[in-house]
């Protein structure tokens, strides 16, 4: 069974631009969560989507948004990029329960560099 | 705000030793606690999930305990192997369904 895939793996953008990251969960998994990892702040939870609806949300500004499609694939968008948005963005999937109650399966991440 | 601390930040042990990683959190009103390992270039792997009503969980050579009242969890690794070398992270689920991660413990098991 294929694992969680994330595209692209690496991305370079400049301040003020926007970026869209993609995550395809394990087949049959309907919950997708997103995380940001930086050296300064560590790993932080962004949000979780289930059945095309945002079910849980961390403490991030509105510049960070996401969506989920009917096939459970999810995208994350960051608008008006700032230097501090440079990070490794991870997504994870679970069957239905989400990151709060089920074992998560993580993708390899997308490394974003904002110049 | 929930704060999660992991001590030590780094640990080196010879192969075969049993070891304990610590995780402490400031707000005991948590839903559950999870342990992960992170390998460079290989992403994050979920290890154990302990529900708030449970005291411990075991998987192979790993055993995680949870003491909500004292705000602490420990991850016990038995008979450590070089393949156990990684960064170990704990996370608590609290507040409005948010996950709070610790700072991690970087473990090196020396052959």
GROMACS .gro file of C-alpha atoms in nm:
model
  226
    1UNK     CA    1   0.000   0.000   0.000
    2UNK     CA    2   0.146   0.335  -0.101
    3UNK     CA    3   0.230   0.576   0.179
    4UNK     CA    4   0.147   0.941   0.219
    5UNK     CA    5   0.289   1.147  -0.064
    6UNK     CA    6   0.363   1.517  -0.068
    7UNK     CA    7   0.444   1.741  -0.360
    8UNK     CA    8   0.658   1.924  -0.424
    9UNK     CA    9   0.941   1.807  -0.200
   10UNK     CA   10   1.129   2.135  -0.219
   11UNK     CA   11   1.014   2.484  -0.300
   12UNK     CA   12   1.173   2.828  -0.310
   13UNK     CA   13   0.956   3.138  -0.304
   14UNK     CA   14   1.002   3.507  -0.235
   15UNK     CA   15   0.832   3.722   0.026
   16UNK     CA   16   0.480   3.826  -0.064
   17UNK     CA   17   0.416   3.533  -0.295
   18UNK     CA   18   0.172   3.256  -0.221
   19UNK     CA   19   0.230   2.883  -0.226
   20UNK     CA   20   0.019   2.569  -0.251
   21UNK     CA   21   0.136   2.234  -0.117
   22UNK     CA   22  -0.031   1.902  -0.191
   23UNK     CA   23  -0.079   1.587   0.013
   24UNK     CA   24  -0.222   1.254  -0.096
   25UNK     CA   25  -0.315   1.030   0.198
   26UNK     CA   26  -0.290   0.655   0.218
   27UNK     CA   27  -0.565   0.491   0.017
   28UNK     CA   28  -0.876   0.461   0.232
   29UNK     CA   29  -0.767   0.729   0.479
   30UNK     CA   30  -1.006   1.019   0.503
   31UNK     CA   31  -0.839   1.243   0.759
   32UNK     CA   32  -0.545   1.464   0.662
   33UNK     CA   33  -0.354   1.685   0.903
   34UNK     CA   34  -0.088   1.945   0.836
   35UNK     CA   35   0.209   2.047   1.050
   36UNK     CA   36   0.482   2.308   1.035
   37UNK     CA   37   0.831   2.235   1.165
   38UNK     CA   38   1.092   2.507   1.219
   39UNK     CA   39   1.415   2.512   1.420
   40UNK     CA   40   1.283   2.793   1.640
   41UNK     CA   41   0.925   2.686   1.708
   42UNK     CA   42   0.957   2.312   1.662
   43UNK     CA   43   0.666   2.109   1.535
   44UNK     CA   44   0.327   2.279   1.536
   45UNK     CA   45  -0.016   2.159   1.434
   46UNK     CA   46  -0.181   2.361   1.158
   47UNK     CA   47  -0.517   2.196   1.089
   48UNK     CA   48  -0.697   1.874   1.010
   49UNK     CA   49  -0.945   1.797   0.735
   50UNK     CA   50  -1.200   1.520   0.725
   51UNK     CA   51  -1.467   1.466   0.463
   52UNK     CA   52  -1.377   1.793   0.292
   53UNK     CA   53  -1.430   1.991   0.614
   54UNK     CA   54  -1.182   2.145   0.853
   55UNK     CA   55  -1.233   1.954   1.177
   56UNK     CA   56  -0.953   2.086   1.398
   57UNK     CA   57  -0.731   2.390   1.385
   58UNK     CA   58  -0.412   2.505   1.552
   59UNK     CA   59  -0.307   2.861   1.631
   60UNK     CA   60  -0.196   2.996   1.297
   61UNK     CA   61  -0.297   3.319   1.121
   62UNK     CA   62  -0.552   3.324   0.842
   63UNK     CA   63  -0.275   3.333   0.581
   64UNK     CA   64  -0.258   2.959   0.630
   65UNK     CA   65  -0.553   2.777   0.480
   66UNK     CA   66  -0.634   2.440   0.341
   67UNK     CA   67  -0.890   2.230   0.169
   68UNK     CA   68  -0.970   1.870   0.103
   69UNK     CA   69  -1.114   1.714  -0.207
   70UNK     CA   70  -1.367   1.435  -0.241
   71UNK     CA   71  -1.085   1.185  -0.301
   72UNK     CA   72  -0.933   1.291   0.037
   73UNK     CA   73  -0.635   1.461  -0.122
   74UNK     CA   74  -0.558   1.785   0.056
   75UNK     CA   75  -0.390   2.112  -0.030
   76UNK     CA   76  -0.244   2.371   0.198
   77UNK     CA   77  -0.207   2.733   0.092
   78UNK     CA   78   0.003   3.008   0.244
   79UNK     CA   79  -0.059   3.358   0.115
   80UNK     CA   80   0.164   3.664   0.144
   81UNK     CA   81   0.467   3.461   0.239
   82UNK     CA   82   0.699   3.585   0.514
   83UNK     CA   83   1.057   3.484   0.584
   84UNK     CA   84   0.938   3.306   0.897
   85UNK     CA   85   0.725   3.072   0.689
   86UNK     CA   86   1.039   2.890   0.581
   87UNK     CA   87   0.988   2.545   0.726
   88UNK     CA   88   0.931   2.178   0.667
   89UNK     CA   89   0.559   2.120   0.612
   90UNK     CA   90   0.440   1.772   0.699
   91UNK     CA   91   0.110   1.611   0.633
   92UNK     CA   92  -0.026   1.298   0.797
   93UNK     CA   93  -0.328   1.080   0.740
   94UNK     CA   94  -0.547   0.856   0.951
   95UNK     CA   95  -0.846   0.642   0.863
   96UNK     CA   96  -1.124   0.847   1.017
   97UNK     CA   97  -1.048   0.945   1.373
   98UNK     CA   98  -0.788   1.209   1.304
   99UNK     CA   99  -0.463   1.298   1.480
  100UNK     CA  100  -0.620   1.325   1.822
  101UNK     CA  101  -0.718   0.961   1.858
  102UNK     CA  102  -0.559   0.754   1.582
  103UNK     CA  103  -0.208   0.658   1.478
  104UNK     CA  104  -0.090   0.895   1.209
  105UNK     CA  105   0.107   0.814   0.897
  106UNK     CA  106   0.333   1.092   0.781
  107UNK     CA  107   0.457   1.199   0.443
  108UNK     CA  108   0.819   1.300   0.379
  109UNK     CA  109   0.735   1.669   0.393
  110UNK     CA  110   0.776   1.971   0.170
  111UNK     CA  111   1.066   2.196   0.252
  112UNK     CA  112   0.976   2.559   0.180
  113UNK     CA  113   1.236   2.832   0.165
  114UNK     CA  114   1.117   3.192   0.153
  115UNK     CA  115   1.374   3.445   0.033
  116UNK     CA  116  -0.095   2.781   2.703
  117UNK     CA  117   0.019   2.421   2.718
  118UNK     CA  118   0.397   2.382   2.723
  119UNK     CA  119   0.567   2.051   2.662
  120UNK     CA  120   0.926   1.991   2.767
  121UNK     CA  121   1.151   1.698   2.694
  122UNK     CA  122   1.460   1.615   2.893
  123UNK     CA  123   1.732   1.545   2.806
  124UNK     CA  124   1.770   1.727   2.476
  125UNK     CA  125   2.028   1.472   2.365
  126UNK     CA  126   2.132   1.131   2.488
  127UNK     CA  127   2.404   0.886   2.387
  128UNK     CA  128   2.401   0.529   2.511
  129UNK     CA  129   2.588   0.210   2.421
  130UNK     CA  130   2.398  -0.057   2.236
  131UNK     CA  131   2.199  -0.293   2.458
  132UNK     CA  132   2.122  -0.043   2.733
  133UNK     CA  133   1.773   0.025   2.857
  134UNK     CA  134   1.685   0.393   2.856
  135UNK     CA  135   1.412   0.637   2.954
  136UNK     CA  136   1.305   0.954   2.776
  137UNK     CA  137   1.104   1.210   2.966
  138UNK     CA  138   0.820   1.439   2.865
  139UNK     CA  139   0.648   1.690   3.092
  140UNK     CA  140   0.350   1.915   3.025
  141UNK     CA  141   0.213   2.209   3.217
  142UNK     CA  142  -0.164   2.155   3.187
  143UNK     CA  143  -0.289   1.816   3.302
  144UNK     CA  144  -0.622   1.856   3.119
  145UNK     CA  145  -0.515   1.654   2.817
  146UNK     CA  146  -0.709   1.416   2.595
  147UNK     CA  147  -0.420   1.192   2.508
  148UNK     CA  148  -0.044   1.184   2.458
  149UNK     CA  149   0.154   1.055   2.165
  150UNK     CA  150   0.517   0.960   2.109
  151UNK     CA  151   0.686   0.991   1.769
  152UNK     CA  152   1.027   0.934   1.623
  153UNK     CA  153   1.178   1.147   1.351
  154UNK     CA  154   1.455   1.023   1.128
  155UNK     CA  155   1.654   1.265   0.911
  156UNK     CA  156   1.521   1.247   0.558
  157UNK     CA  157   1.259   0.987   0.650
  158UNK     CA  158   0.989   1.193   0.815
  159UNK     CA  159   0.791   1.128   1.129
  160UNK     CA  160   0.664   0.795   1.261
  161UNK     CA  161   0.395   0.749   1.524
  162UNK     CA  162   0.511   0.514   1.798
  163UNK     CA  163   0.252   0.503   2.076
  164UNK     CA  164  -0.072   0.678   2.163
  165UNK     CA  165  -0.193   0.683   2.523
  166UNK     CA  166  -0.552   0.786   2.590
  167UNK     CA  167  -0.606   1.009   2.893
  168UNK     CA  168  -0.781   0.722   3.074
  169UNK     CA  169  -0.485   0.489   3.025
  170UNK     CA  170  -0.166   0.462   3.227
  171UNK     CA  171   0.060   0.299   2.971
  172UNK     CA  172   0.096   0.150   2.625
  173UNK     CA  173   0.342  -0.105   2.497
  174UNK     CA  174   0.470  -0.188   2.151
  175UNK     CA  175   0.757  -0.431   2.119
  176UNK     CA  176   1.057  -0.292   2.305
  177UNK     CA  177   0.879   0.038   2.372
  178UNK     CA  178   0.670   0.119   2.674
  179UNK     CA  179   0.514   0.458   2.737
  180UNK     CA  180   0.357   0.563   3.062
  181UNK     CA  181   0.134   0.857   3.145
  182UNK     CA  182   0.079   1.029   3.478
  183UNK     CA  183  -0.167   1.309   3.414
  184UNK     CA  184  -0.174   1.436   3.769
  185UNK     CA  185   0.197   1.507   3.769
  186UNK     CA  186   0.206   1.616   3.405
  187UNK     CA  187   0.460   1.357   3.299
  188UNK     CA  188   0.513   1.078   3.051
  189UNK     CA  189   0.808   0.850   2.998
  190UNK     CA  190   0.913   0.642   2.701
  191UNK     CA  191   1.110   0.335   2.799
  192UNK     CA  192   1.322   0.167   2.532
  193UNK     CA  193   1.453  -0.176   2.620
  194UNK     CA  194   1.772  -0.328   2.482
  195UNK     CA  195   1.853  -0.028   2.264
  196UNK     CA  196   1.984  -0.083   1.911
  197UNK     CA  197   2.170   0.147   1.668
  198UNK     CA  198   1.850   0.158   1.460
  199UNK     CA  199   1.679   0.333   1.751
  200UNK     CA  200   1.893   0.640   1.687
  201UNK     CA  201   1.654   0.923   1.601
  202UNK     CA  202   1.484   1.224   1.754
  203UNK     CA  203   1.193   1.131   1.979
  204UNK     CA  204   0.904   1.373   2.019
  205UNK     CA  205   0.607   1.368   2.250
  206UNK     CA  206   0.285   1.556   2.186
  207UNK     CA  207  -0.019   1.621   2.401
  208UNK     CA  208  -0.369   1.686   2.276
  209UNK     CA  209  -0.534   1.958   2.479
  210UNK     CA  210  -0.737   2.274   2.457
  211UNK     CA  211  -0.951   2.318   2.150
  212UNK     CA  212  -0.828   1.995   1.995
  213UNK     CA  213  -0.479   2.122   1.940
  214UNK     CA  214  -0.161   1.921   1.947
  215UNK     CA  215   0.135   2.059   2.141
  216UNK     CA  216   0.473   1.909   2.064
  217UNK     CA  217   0.776   1.885   2.285
  218UNK     CA  218   1.121   1.998   2.185
  219UNK     CA  219   1.246   1.645   2.127
  220UNK     CA  220   1.526   1.422   2.255
  221UNK     CA  221   1.797   1.328   2.008
  222UNK     CA  222   1.902   0.972   2.083
  223UNK     CA  223   2.224   0.813   1.962
  224UNK     CA  224   2.282   0.444   2.025
  225UNK     CA  225   2.651   0.359   1.988
  226UNK     CA  226   2.732   0.014   1.845
   0.00000   0.00000   0.00000
